[in-house]
PDB file of C-alpha atoms in Angstrom:
ATOM      1  CA  UNK A1256     -37.149  44.903  -1.688  1.00 42.00           C
ATOM      2  CA  UNK A1257     -38.541  41.696  -3.053  1.00 41.00           C
ATOM      3  CA  UNK A1258     -35.013  40.502  -3.576  1.00 43.00           C
ATOM      4  CA  UNK A1259     -33.856  41.042  -0.034  1.00 44.00           C
ATOM      5  CA  UNK A1260     -36.984  39.326   1.180  1.00 49.00           C
ATOM      6  CA  UNK A1261     -36.606  36.310  -1.048  1.00 59.00           C
ATOM      7  CA  UNK A1262     -32.948  35.903  -0.119  1.00 84.00           C
ATOM      8  CA  UNK A1263     -34.147  35.362   3.430  1.00 92.00           C
ATOM      9  CA  UNK A1264     -36.653  32.735   2.428  1.00 94.00           C
ATOM     10  CA  UNK A1265     -36.370  29.640   0.336  1.00 95.00           C
ATOM     11  CA  UNK A1266     -39.133  27.318  -0.771  1.00 96.00           C
ATOM     12  CA  UNK A1267     -38.091  23.866  -1.790  1.00 96.00           C
ATOM     13  CA  UNK A1268     -40.635  21.594  -3.453  1.00 97.00           C
ATOM     14  CA  UNK A1269     -40.130  17.983  -2.482  1.00 97.00           C
ATOM     15  CA  UNK A1270     -41.067  15.612  -5.264  1.00 96.00           C
ATOM     16  CA  UNK A1271     -38.020  13.611  -6.251  1.00 92.00           C
ATOM     17  CA  UNK A1272     -35.746  11.671  -3.910  1.00 85.00           C
ATOM     18  CA  UNK A1273     -32.919  14.033  -4.853  1.00 86.00           C
ATOM     19  CA  UNK A1274     -34.890  17.100  -3.735  1.00 91.00           C
ATOM     20  CA  UNK A1275     -33.623  16.254  -0.281  1.00 90.00           C
ATOM     21  CA  UNK A1276     -30.269  17.617  -1.392  1.00 89.00           C
ATOM     22  CA  UNK A1277     -31.831  20.900  -2.478  1.00 92.00           C
ATOM     23  CA  UNK A1278     -33.433  21.315   0.927  1.00 94.00           C
ATOM     24  CA  UNK A1279     -30.179  20.563   2.694  1.00 93.00           C
ATOM     25  CA  UNK A1280     -28.077  22.968   0.680  1.00 92.00           C
ATOM     26  CA  UNK A1281     -30.680  25.698   1.076  1.00 95.00           C
ATOM     27  CA  UNK A1282     -30.721  25.040   4.811  1.00 96.00           C
ATOM     28  CA  UNK A1283     -26.954  25.323   5.054  1.00 93.00           C
ATOM     29  CA  UNK A1284     -26.880  28.500   3.034  1.00 94.00           C
ATOM     30  CA  UNK A1285     -29.588  30.174   5.106  1.00 96.00           C
ATOM     31  CA  UNK A1286     -28.124  28.972   8.388  1.00 96.00           C
ATOM     32  CA  UNK A1287     -24.772  30.449   7.409  1.00 95.00           C
ATOM     33  CA  UNK A1288     -26.511  33.643   6.376  1.00 95.00           C
ATOM     34  CA  UNK A1289     -28.233  33.763   9.761  1.00 95.00           C
ATOM     35  CA  UNK A1290     -24.827  33.670  11.394  1.00 95.00           C
ATOM     36  CA  UNK A1291     -24.931  30.165  12.831  1.00 95.00           C
ATOM     37  CA  UNK A1292     -21.585  28.506  13.433  1.00 93.00           C
ATOM     38  CA  UNK A1293     -20.515  25.578  11.340  1.00 89.00           C
ATOM     39  CA  UNK A1294     -21.591  22.900  13.808  1.00 89.00           C
ATOM     40  CA  UNK A1295     -25.020  24.468  14.164  1.00 92.00           C
ATOM     41  CA  UNK A1296     -25.312  24.786  10.387  1.00 93.00           C
ATOM     42  CA  UNK A1297     -24.707  21.057  10.168  1.00 91.00           C
ATOM     43  CA  UNK A1298     -27.212  20.323  12.902  1.00 93.00           C
ATOM     44  CA  UNK A1299     -29.879  22.437  11.222  1.00 95.00           C
ATOM     45  CA  UNK A1300     -29.134  20.787   7.887  1.00 94.00           C
ATOM     46  CA  UNK A1301     -29.462  17.394   9.566  1.00 93.00           C
ATOM     47  CA  UNK A1302     -32.846  18.320  11.032  1.00 95.00           C
ATOM     48  CA  UNK A1303     -33.989  19.573   7.627  1.00 96.00           C
ATOM     49  CA  UNK A1304     -32.806  16.354   6.061  1.00 93.00           C
ATOM     50  CA  UNK A1305     -34.774  14.275   8.555  1.00 92.00           C
ATOM     51  CA  UNK A1306     -37.954  16.217   7.834  1.00 94.00           C
ATOM     52  CA  UNK A1307     -37.430  16.143   4.065  1.00 94.00           C
ATOM     53  CA  UNK A1308     -36.644  12.437   4.102  1.00 90.00           C
ATOM     54  CA  UNK A1309     -39.844  11.723   6.047  1.00 89.00           C
ATOM     55  CA  UNK A1310     -41.935  13.526   3.464  1.00 93.00           C
ATOM     56  CA  UNK A1311     -40.214  11.912   0.505  1.00 91.00           C
ATOM     57  CA  UNK A1312     -40.277   8.455   2.015  1.00 87.00           C
ATOM     58  CA  UNK A1313     -43.685   8.281   3.627  1.00 88.00           C
ATOM     59  CA  UNK A1314     -45.730  10.735   1.591  1.00 91.00           C
ATOM     60  CA  UNK A1315     -43.876  11.131  -1.679  1.00 92.00           C
ATOM     61  CA  UNK A1316     -44.233  14.864  -2.086  1.00 95.00           C
ATOM     62  CA  UNK A1317     -44.532  18.032  -0.128  1.00 97.00           C
ATOM     63  CA  UNK A1318     -42.773  21.282   0.427  1.00 97.00           C
ATOM     64  CA  UNK A1319     -40.282  22.940   2.661  1.00 97.00           C
ATOM     65  CA  UNK A1320     -40.099  26.607   3.476  1.00 97.00           C
ATOM     66  CA  UNK A1321     -36.913  27.787   5.104  1.00 97.00           C
ATOM     67  CA  UNK A1322     -36.562  31.346   6.290  1.00 96.00           C
ATOM     68  CA  UNK A1323     -34.660  33.650   8.514  1.00 97.00           C
ATOM     69  CA  UNK A1324     -36.633  34.978  11.453  1.00 96.00           C
ATOM     70  CA  UNK A1325     -36.072  38.137  13.405  1.00 95.00           C
ATOM     71  CA  UNK A1326     -37.367  39.265  16.734  1.00 93.00           C
ATOM     72  CA  UNK A1327     -36.241  42.138  18.897  1.00 93.00           C
ATOM     73  CA  UNK A1328     -32.935  41.050  20.339  1.00 92.00           C
ATOM     74  CA  UNK A1329     -32.601  37.770  18.505  1.00 93.00           C
ATOM     75  CA  UNK A1330     -32.652  36.118  15.136  1.00 95.00           C
ATOM     76  CA  UNK A1331     -32.677  32.620  13.867  1.00 96.00           C
ATOM     77  CA  UNK A1332     -34.076  30.263  11.325  1.00 97.00           C
ATOM     78  CA  UNK A1333     -37.415  28.634  10.769  1.00 98.00           C
ATOM     79  CA  UNK A1334     -38.114  25.393   9.002  1.00 98.00           C
ATOM     80  CA  UNK A1335     -41.581  24.589   7.816  1.00 97.00           C
ATOM     81  CA  UNK A1336     -42.285  21.158   6.385  1.00 97.00           C
ATOM     82  CA  UNK A1337     -45.627  20.556   4.734  1.00 96.00           C
ATOM     83  CA  UNK A1338     -47.290  17.663   3.070  1.00 95.00           C
ATOM     84  CA  UNK A1339     -50.763  16.575   2.095  1.00 94.00           C
ATOM     85  CA  UNK A1340     -50.272  12.944   2.847  1.00 90.00           C
ATOM     86  CA  UNK A1341     -52.229  10.557   5.051  1.00 89.00           C
ATOM     87  CA  UNK A1342     -51.100  12.306   8.213  1.00 88.00           C
ATOM     88  CA  UNK A1343     -49.559  10.778  11.290  1.00 85.00           C
ATOM     89  CA  UNK A1344     -52.117   8.738  13.179  1.00 79.00           C
ATOM     90  CA  UNK A1345     -50.430   8.725  16.540  1.00 79.00           C
ATOM     91  CA  UNK A1346     -48.387  11.855  17.118  1.00 81.00           C
ATOM     92  CA  UNK A1347     -47.445  10.957  20.671  1.00 80.00           C
ATOM     93  CA  UNK A1348     -46.054   7.711  19.434  1.00 78.00           C
ATOM     94  CA  UNK A1349     -44.215   9.411  16.572  1.00 81.00           C
ATOM     95  CA  UNK A1350     -42.529  11.758  19.008  1.00 82.00           C
ATOM     96  CA  UNK A1351     -41.207   8.876  21.052  1.00 75.00           C
ATOM     97  CA  UNK A1352     -37.641   7.725  20.561  1.00 68.00           C
ATOM     98  CA  UNK A1353     -37.179   4.540  18.560  1.00 60.00           C
ATOM     99  CA  UNK A1354     -40.631   4.728  17.104  1.00 52.00           C
ATOM    100  CA  UNK A1355     -40.544   3.158  13.717  1.00 49.00           C
ATOM    101  CA  UNK A1356     -43.081   2.450  11.014  1.00 45.00           C
ATOM    102  CA  UNK A1357     -41.272  -0.307   9.285  1.00 42.00           C
ATOM    103  CA  UNK A1358     -37.770  -0.952   8.076  1.00 40.00           C
ATOM    104  CA  UNK A1359     -36.403   2.505   8.673  1.00 45.00           C
ATOM    105  CA  UNK A1360     -35.162   4.006  11.888  1.00 48.00           C
ATOM    106  CA  UNK A1361     -38.331   5.927  12.578  1.00 59.00           C
ATOM    107  CA  UNK A1362     -39.390   9.422  11.763  1.00 69.00           C
ATOM    108  CA  UNK A1363     -36.509  11.142  13.475  1.00 81.00           C
ATOM    109  CA  UNK A1364     -38.911  13.675  14.948  1.00 88.00           C
ATOM    110  CA  UNK A1365     -37.560  13.514  18.513  1.00 88.00           C
ATOM    111  CA  UNK A1366     -34.138  14.194  17.048  1.00 90.00           C
ATOM    112  CA  UNK A1367     -35.397  17.203  15.128  1.00 93.00           C
ATOM    113  CA  UNK A1368     -36.974  18.470  18.309  1.00 93.00           C
ATOM    114  CA  UNK A1369     -33.719  18.089  20.200  1.00 93.00           C
ATOM    115  CA  UNK A1370     -31.699  19.870  17.521  1.00 94.00           C
ATOM    116  CA  UNK A1371     -34.061  22.811  17.185  1.00 96.00           C
ATOM    117  CA  UNK A1372     -35.185  25.184  19.952  1.00 96.00           C
ATOM    118  CA  UNK A1373     -38.856  25.156  19.110  1.00 97.00           C
ATOM    119  CA  UNK A1374     -40.828  22.413  17.493  1.00 96.00           C
ATOM    120  CA  UNK A1375     -44.460  21.935  16.766  1.00 95.00           C
ATOM    121  CA  UNK A1376     -46.311  19.472  14.640  1.00 93.00           C
ATOM    122  CA  UNK A1377     -49.821  19.395  13.393  1.00 93.00           C
ATOM    123  CA  UNK A1378     -51.262  16.434  11.619  1.00 91.00           C
ATOM    124  CA  UNK A1379     -54.759  15.550  10.537  1.00 89.00           C
ATOM    125  CA  UNK A1380     -55.426  12.059   9.281  1.00 89.00           C
ATOM    126  CA  UNK A1381     -56.235  12.298   5.589  1.00 89.00           C
ATOM    127  CA  UNK A1382     -55.156  15.922   5.295  1.00 92.00           C
ATOM    128  CA  UNK A1383     -51.493  16.036   5.881  1.00 93.00           C
ATOM    129  CA  UNK A1384     -48.814  17.120   8.268  1.00 94.00           C
ATOM    130  CA  UNK A1385     -47.321  20.464   9.083  1.00 95.00           C
ATOM    131  CA  UNK A1386     -44.156  20.736  11.040  1.00 95.00           C
ATOM    132  CA  UNK A1387     -42.564  23.967  12.227  1.00 97.00           C
ATOM    133  CA  UNK A1388     -39.190  24.112  13.882  1.00 97.00           C
ATOM    134  CA  UNK A1389     -37.142  27.151  14.861  1.00 98.00           C
ATOM    135  CA  UNK A1390     -33.633  27.605  16.002  1.00 97.00           C
ATOM    136  CA  UNK A1391     -32.381  30.820  17.544  1.00 97.00           C
ATOM    137  CA  UNK A1392     -28.844  32.002  17.297  1.00 94.00           C
ATOM    138  CA  UNK A1393     -27.056  32.097  20.601  1.00 82.00           C
ATOM    139  CA  UNK A1394     -25.807  35.631  21.143  1.00 73.00           C
TER     140      UNK A1394
ATOM    141  CA  UNK B1453     -13.437   2.037 -26.211  1.00 46.00           C
ATOM    142  CA  UNK B1454     -11.835  -1.180 -24.976  1.00 46.00           C
ATOM    143  CA  UNK B1455      -8.189  -0.233 -24.823  1.00 50.00           C
ATOM    144  CA  UNK B1456      -6.722  -3.053 -22.811  1.00 49.00           C
ATOM    145  CA  UNK B1457      -7.539  -6.677 -23.372  1.00 49.00           C
ATOM    146  CA  UNK B1458      -9.185  -7.973 -20.229  1.00 49.00           C
ATOM    147  CA  UNK B1459      -7.054 -10.705 -18.784  1.00 53.00           C
ATOM    148  CA  UNK B1460      -8.190 -10.746 -15.175  1.00 55.00           C
ATOM    149  CA  UNK B1461     -11.325 -12.108 -13.605  1.00 58.00           C
ATOM    150  CA  UNK B1462     -14.294  -9.826 -13.787  1.00 61.00           C
ATOM    151  CA  UNK B1463     -14.685  -9.508 -10.032  1.00 56.00           C
ATOM    152  CA  UNK B1464     -11.156  -8.206  -9.626  1.00 56.00           C
ATOM    153  CA  UNK B1465     -11.606  -5.662 -12.402  1.00 57.00           C
ATOM    154  CA  UNK B1466     -14.914  -4.519 -10.940  1.00 56.00           C
ATOM    155  CA  UNK B1467     -13.282  -4.238  -7.547  1.00 54.00           C
ATOM    156  CA  UNK B1468     -10.508  -2.105  -9.002  1.00 54.00           C
ATOM    157  CA  UNK B1469     -13.037   0.080 -10.724  1.00 56.00           C
ATOM    158  CA  UNK B1470     -14.963   0.624  -7.514  1.00 52.00           C
ATOM    159  CA  UNK B1471     -11.753   1.143  -5.634  1.00 53.00           C
ATOM    160  CA  UNK B1472     -10.826   3.938  -7.993  1.00 53.00           C
ATOM    161  CA  UNK B1473     -14.227   5.467  -7.777  1.00 57.00           C
ATOM    162  CA  UNK B1474     -14.479   5.339  -4.033  1.00 60.00           C
ATOM    163  CA  UNK B1475     -10.841   5.716  -3.158  1.00 75.00           C
ATOM    164  CA  UNK B1476     -10.059   2.395  -1.523  1.00 87.00           C
ATOM    165  CA  UNK B1477      -6.517   1.343  -0.773  1.00 89.00           C
ATOM    166  CA  UNK B1478      -5.016  -1.640   0.923  1.00 89.00           C
ATOM    167  CA  UNK B1479      -2.385  -1.050   3.577  1.00 85.00           C
ATOM    168  CA  UNK B1480      -0.701  -4.074   5.019  1.00 85.00           C
ATOM    169  CA  UNK B1481      -3.682  -6.331   4.484  1.00 91.00           C
ATOM    170  CA  UNK B1482      -6.222  -3.782   5.673  1.00 95.00           C
ATOM    171  CA  UNK B1483      -8.588  -2.081   3.287  1.00 96.00           C
ATOM    172  CA  UNK B1484      -9.036   1.628   3.828  1.00 96.00           C
ATOM    173  CA  UNK B1485     -12.264   2.881   2.281  1.00 96.00           C
ATOM    174  CA  UNK B1486     -13.264   6.525   2.174  1.00 95.00           C
ATOM    175  CA  UNK B1487     -16.970   7.081   2.744  1.00 95.00           C
ATOM    176  CA  UNK B1488     -18.579   9.676   0.475  1.00 92.00           C
ATOM    177  CA  UNK B1489     -19.782  12.947   1.927  1.00 88.00           C
ATOM    178  CA  UNK B1490     -23.435  13.670   1.351  1.00 78.00           C
ATOM    179  CA  UNK B1491     -26.825  12.468   2.356  1.00 78.00           C
ATOM    180  CA  UNK B1492     -27.915  11.056  -0.950  1.00 81.00           C
ATOM    181  CA  UNK B1493     -28.742   7.376  -1.033  1.00 84.00           C
ATOM    182  CA  UNK B1494     -27.109   6.685  -4.360  1.00 87.00           C
ATOM    183  CA  UNK B1495     -23.444   7.384  -3.556  1.00 90.00           C
ATOM    184  CA  UNK B1496     -23.827   5.574  -0.254  1.00 93.00           C
ATOM    185  CA  UNK B1497     -25.348   2.521  -1.909  1.00 93.00           C
ATOM    186  CA  UNK B1498     -22.581   2.589  -4.494  1.00 94.00           C
ATOM    187  CA  UNK B1499     -20.106   2.750  -1.629  1.00 95.00           C
ATOM    188  CA  UNK B1500     -21.738  -0.295  -0.007  1.00 96.00           C
ATOM    189  CA  UNK B1501     -21.582  -2.229  -3.262  1.00 95.00           C
ATOM    190  CA  UNK B1502     -17.989  -1.184  -3.928  1.00 94.00           C
ATOM    191  CA  UNK B1503     -16.923  -2.141  -0.439  1.00 95.00           C
ATOM    192  CA  UNK B1504     -18.674  -5.482  -0.648  1.00 95.00           C
ATOM    193  CA  UNK B1505     -17.029  -6.305  -3.976  1.00 94.00           C
ATOM    194  CA  UNK B1506     -13.650  -5.179  -2.820  1.00 94.00           C
ATOM    195  CA  UNK B1507     -13.737  -7.038   0.495  1.00 95.00           C
ATOM    196  CA  UNK B1508     -14.934 -10.183  -1.216  1.00 95.00           C
ATOM    197  CA  UNK B1509     -12.294  -9.985  -3.935  1.00 94.00           C
ATOM    198  CA  UNK B1510      -9.393  -9.007  -1.706  1.00 92.00           C
ATOM    199  CA  UNK B1511     -10.193 -10.792   1.575  1.00 92.00           C
ATOM    200  CA  UNK B1512      -8.598  -8.091   3.695  1.00 95.00           C
ATOM    201  CA  UNK B1513      -7.976  -8.821   7.338  1.00 93.00           C
ATOM    202  CA  UNK B1514      -9.833  -5.698   8.289  1.00 96.00           C
ATOM    203  CA  UNK B1515     -11.521  -2.627   6.914  1.00 97.00           C
ATOM    204  CA  UNK B1516     -11.098   0.954   8.032  1.00 97.00           C
ATOM    205  CA  UNK B1517     -14.015   3.071   6.865  1.00 97.00           C
ATOM    206  CA  UNK B1518     -12.699   6.607   6.774  1.00 97.00           C
ATOM    207  CA  UNK B1519     -15.566   8.957   7.592  1.00 96.00           C
ATOM    208  CA  UNK B1520     -13.440  12.054   8.139  1.00 95.00           C
ATOM    209  CA  UNK B1521     -14.755  13.694   4.979  1.00 93.00           C
ATOM    210  CA  UNK B1522     -18.369  13.156   5.995  1.00 93.00           C
ATOM    211  CA  UNK B1523     -19.756  16.459   7.244  1.00 89.00           C
ATOM    212  CA  UNK B1524     -23.420  15.564   7.422  1.00 90.00           C
ATOM    213  CA  UNK B1525     -25.231  12.403   8.357  1.00 91.00           C
ATOM    214  CA  UNK B1526     -28.896  11.998   9.056  1.00 90.00           C
ATOM    215  CA  UNK B1527     -30.475   8.849  10.405  1.00 88.00           C
ATOM    216  CA  UNK B1528     -31.021   7.231   7.022  1.00 87.00           C
ATOM    217  CA  UNK B1529     -27.581   8.005   5.625  1.00 90.00           C
ATOM    218  CA  UNK B1530     -26.055   6.822   8.873  1.00 93.00           C
ATOM    219  CA  UNK B1531     -27.982   3.570   8.523  1.00 91.00           C
ATOM    220  CA  UNK B1532     -26.586   3.070   5.016  1.00 93.00           C
ATOM    221  CA  UNK B1533     -23.060   3.688   6.241  1.00 95.00           C
ATOM    222  CA  UNK B1534     -23.456   1.405   9.244  1.00 95.00           C
ATOM    223  CA  UNK B1535     -24.869  -1.261   6.912  1.00 95.00           C
ATOM    224  CA  UNK B1536     -21.766  -0.977   4.734  1.00 96.00           C
ATOM    225  CA  UNK B1537     -19.731  -1.831   7.822  1.00 96.00           C
ATOM    226  CA  UNK B1538     -22.009  -4.722   8.728  1.00 95.00           C
ATOM    227  CA  UNK B1539     -21.744  -6.106   5.209  1.00 95.00           C
ATOM    228  CA  UNK B1540     -17.951  -6.124   5.408  1.00 96.00           C
ATOM    229  CA  UNK B1541     -18.165  -7.695   8.860  1.00 96.00           C
ATOM    230  CA  UNK B1542     -20.423 -10.441   7.535  1.00 96.00           C
ATOM    231  CA  UNK B1543     -17.780 -11.295   4.986  1.00 95.00           C
ATOM    232  CA  UNK B1544     -15.407 -11.793   7.877  1.00 95.00           C
ATOM    233  CA  UNK B1545     -13.480  -8.543   8.030  1.00 96.00           C
ATOM    234  CA  UNK B1546     -13.046  -6.602  11.226  1.00 96.00           C
ATOM    235  CA  UNK B1547     -14.403  -3.131  10.686  1.00 97.00           C
ATOM    236  CA  UNK B1548     -13.344   0.149  12.241  1.00 98.00           C
ATOM    237  CA  UNK B1549     -14.886   3.537  11.478  1.00 98.00           C
ATOM    238  CA  UNK B1550     -12.298   6.278  11.623  1.00 97.00           C
ATOM    239  CA  UNK B1551     -12.531  10.016  11.916  1.00 97.00           C
ATOM    240  CA  UNK B1552     -16.111  10.881  12.793  1.00 96.00           C
ATOM    241  CA  UNK B1553     -16.384  14.665  12.859  1.00 93.00           C
ATOM    242  CA  UNK B1554     -17.723  16.435  15.960  1.00 89.00           C
ATOM    243  CA  UNK B1555     -20.669  17.931  14.065  1.00 87.00           C
ATOM    244  CA  UNK B1556     -21.668  14.503  12.797  1.00 92.00           C
ATOM    245  CA  UNK B1557     -21.327  12.974  16.244  1.00 93.00           C
ATOM    246  CA  UNK B1558     -23.442  15.655  17.793  1.00 90.00           C
ATOM    247  CA  UNK B1559     -26.131  15.225  15.143  1.00 91.00           C
ATOM    248  CA  UNK B1560     -26.146  11.448  15.611  1.00 91.00           C
ATOM    249  CA  UNK B1561     -26.530  11.853  19.365  1.00 90.00           C
ATOM    250  CA  UNK B1562     -29.448  14.202  18.846  1.00 89.00           C
ATOM    251  CA  UNK B1563     -31.012  11.732  16.465  1.00 87.00           C
ATOM    252  CA  UNK B1564     -30.467   9.004  19.030  1.00 83.00           C
ATOM    253  CA  UNK B1565     -29.268   6.485  16.474  1.00 86.00           C
ATOM    254  CA  UNK B1566     -27.690   3.316  17.758  1.00 84.00           C
ATOM    255  CA  UNK B1567     -23.936   3.686  17.564  1.00 88.00           C
ATOM    256  CA  UNK B1568     -23.113   1.121  20.241  1.00 87.00           C
ATOM    257  CA  UNK B1569     -22.098  -1.591  17.834  1.00 87.00           C
ATOM    258  CA  UNK B1570     -19.546   0.561  16.000  1.00 93.00           C
ATOM    259  CA  UNK B1571     -15.863   0.184  16.594  1.00 96.00           C
ATOM    260  CA  UNK B1572     -14.326   3.596  16.080  1.00 97.00           C
ATOM    261  CA  UNK B1573     -10.949   5.257  15.932  1.00 97.00           C
ATOM    262  CA  UNK B1574      -9.881   8.882  15.851  1.00 96.00           C
ATOM    263  CA  UNK B1575      -7.896   8.578  12.645  1.00 97.00           C
ATOM    264  CA  UNK B1576      -7.199   6.072   9.902  1.00 96.00           C
ATOM    265  CA  UNK B1577      -3.765   5.481  11.466  1.00 95.00           C
ATOM    266  CA  UNK B1578      -5.355   4.554  14.788  1.00 96.00           C
ATOM    267  CA  UNK B1579      -7.812   2.348  12.939  1.00 96.00           C
ATOM    268  CA  UNK B1580      -4.969   0.511  11.226  1.00 95.00           C
ATOM    269  CA  UNK B1581      -3.316   0.076  14.589  1.00 95.00           C
ATOM    270  CA  UNK B1582      -6.475  -1.461  16.033  1.00 95.00           C
ATOM    271  CA  UNK B1583      -6.535  -3.928  13.173  1.00 94.00           C
ATOM    272  CA  UNK B1584      -2.922  -4.974  13.436  1.00 90.00           C
ATOM    273  CA  UNK B1585      -2.703  -8.728  13.915  1.00 84.00           C
ATOM    274  CA  UNK B1586      -1.655  -9.957  17.317  1.00 77.00           C
ATOM    275  CA  UNK B1587       2.085 -10.581  17.609  1.00 73.00           C
ATOM    276  CA  UNK B1588       2.752 -14.220  16.760  1.00 69.00           C
ATOM    277  CA  UNK B1589       3.860 -15.375  20.202  1.00 63.00           C
ATOM    278  CA  UNK B1590       4.473 -18.996  21.122  1.00 57.00           C
ATOM    279  CA  UNK B1591       1.241 -20.932  21.419  1.00 51.00           C
ATOM    280  CA  UNK B1592      -0.845 -18.099  20.082  1.00 45.00           C
ATOM    281  CA  UNK B1593      -1.494 -19.762  16.780  1.00 49.00           C
ATOM    282  CA  UNK B1594      -4.194 -18.501  14.530  1.00 48.00           C
ATOM    283  CA  UNK B1595      -6.828 -21.181  13.945  1.00 50.00           C
ATOM    284  CA  UNK B1596      -7.086 -19.989  10.359  1.00 50.00           C
ATOM    285  CA  UNK B1597      -3.772 -21.709   9.764  1.00 46.00           C
ATOM    286  CA  UNK B1598      -1.948 -18.721   8.384  1.00 48.00           C
ATOM    287  CA  UNK B1599       1.785 -19.066   8.686  1.00 48.00           C
ATOM    288  CA  UNK B1600       2.765 -16.298  11.059  1.00 48.00           C
ATOM    289  CA  UNK B1601       6.392 -16.317   9.939  1.00 51.00           C
ATOM    290  CA  UNK B1602       5.634 -16.479   6.258  1.00 46.00           C
ATOM    291  CA  UNK B1603       5.923 -13.595   3.903  1.00 46.00           C
ATOM    292  CA  UNK B1604       3.010 -11.367   3.080  1.00 46.00           C
ATOM    293  CA  UNK B1605       0.267 -13.565   1.624  1.00 47.00           C
ATOM    294  CA  UNK B1606       0.691 -13.423  -2.120  1.00 44.00           C
ATOM    295  CA  UNK B1607      -0.569 -10.922  -4.571  1.00 42.00           C
ATOM    296  CA  UNK B1608      -0.811  -7.873  -2.439  1.00 43.00           C
ATOM    297  CA  UNK B1609       2.394  -6.194  -3.409  1.00 41.00           C
ATOM    298  CA  UNK B1610       1.150  -2.968  -4.870  1.00 42.00           C
ATOM    299  CA  UNK B1611       0.722  -0.932  -1.740  1.00 44.00           C
ATOM    300  CA  UNK B1612       2.452  -2.651   1.091  1.00 42.00           C
ATOM    301  CA  UNK B1613       4.386   0.264   2.443  1.00 44.00           C
ATOM    302  CA  UNK B1614       3.518  -0.249   6.039  1.00 44.00           C
ATOM    303  CA  UNK B1615       6.173   2.001   7.495  1.00 44.00           C
ATOM    304  CA  UNK B1616       5.325   5.493   8.608  1.00 46.00           C
ATOM    305  CA  UNK B1617       5.717   7.860   5.718  1.00 46.00           C
ATOM    306  CA  UNK B1618       7.497  11.101   6.028  1.00 48.00           C
ATOM    307  CA  UNK B1619       4.663  13.564   6.112  1.00 46.00           C
ATOM    308  CA  UNK B1620       5.013  16.357   3.649  1.00 47.00           C
ATOM    309  CA  UNK B1621       3.476  19.605   4.844  1.00 46.00           C
TER     310      UNK B1621
END
């Protein structure tokens, strides 16, 4: 039973810049497994890439946990992005479009929120950031 | 290792090398460059460098960046790709992105990246059409001083089949 459980969940440590790719391919695989269509698989992978890139770029290391989720009558996919970095000082600001902390295009969080159905973020200065996003499969 | 004696300038050889690696071809004075699929920085930066070298060495009239193989773009990989286009534009080439896939477009819209400045075309063929020089009519002389009636500006003889090819299935 452990096997069937683990095939529905994938933990991806984020330490090296190339770990982004691991997160993306895991996301695509799980999204396909969840029954998402190709366009939605790409959207989910894009959201995962945004979150992974944030961690790698602004914190340096963290972790991603991707898993299939089931509820009566529906199923989908959950993306959890964790880091123990400095945290995001102004979450409201970070959730605004075109917010940027420097040369890049911003954190991409509003985009992730738009792509996914549910999105929540928790950040404590000095402790880190935890981001959970879910997408449900349209029946 | 060194099989052939180098006889050409380094820049041209480097440009050829990059062209091979990134699949760049010149059609009728327009460079067609195929963007790599993937979100990794490295191939995209290599693509930028290859494009820059190639545009500088070959002075194409325009560049079509073929993005039809790109299945995934996030905001940072999009920025790298858009920068590649801006680099070529700074060198003086007109740049058209061709073949954005619907999934990519929908992701970019969700990410709210700025795509306003991009000139796009559905296909590489349409991109080449957009970059076709204006018909040399009377009075419409190019300030660059290129002879409109002259033959193809020298050198570029390798791939100048401009006619529509018979498409094999």
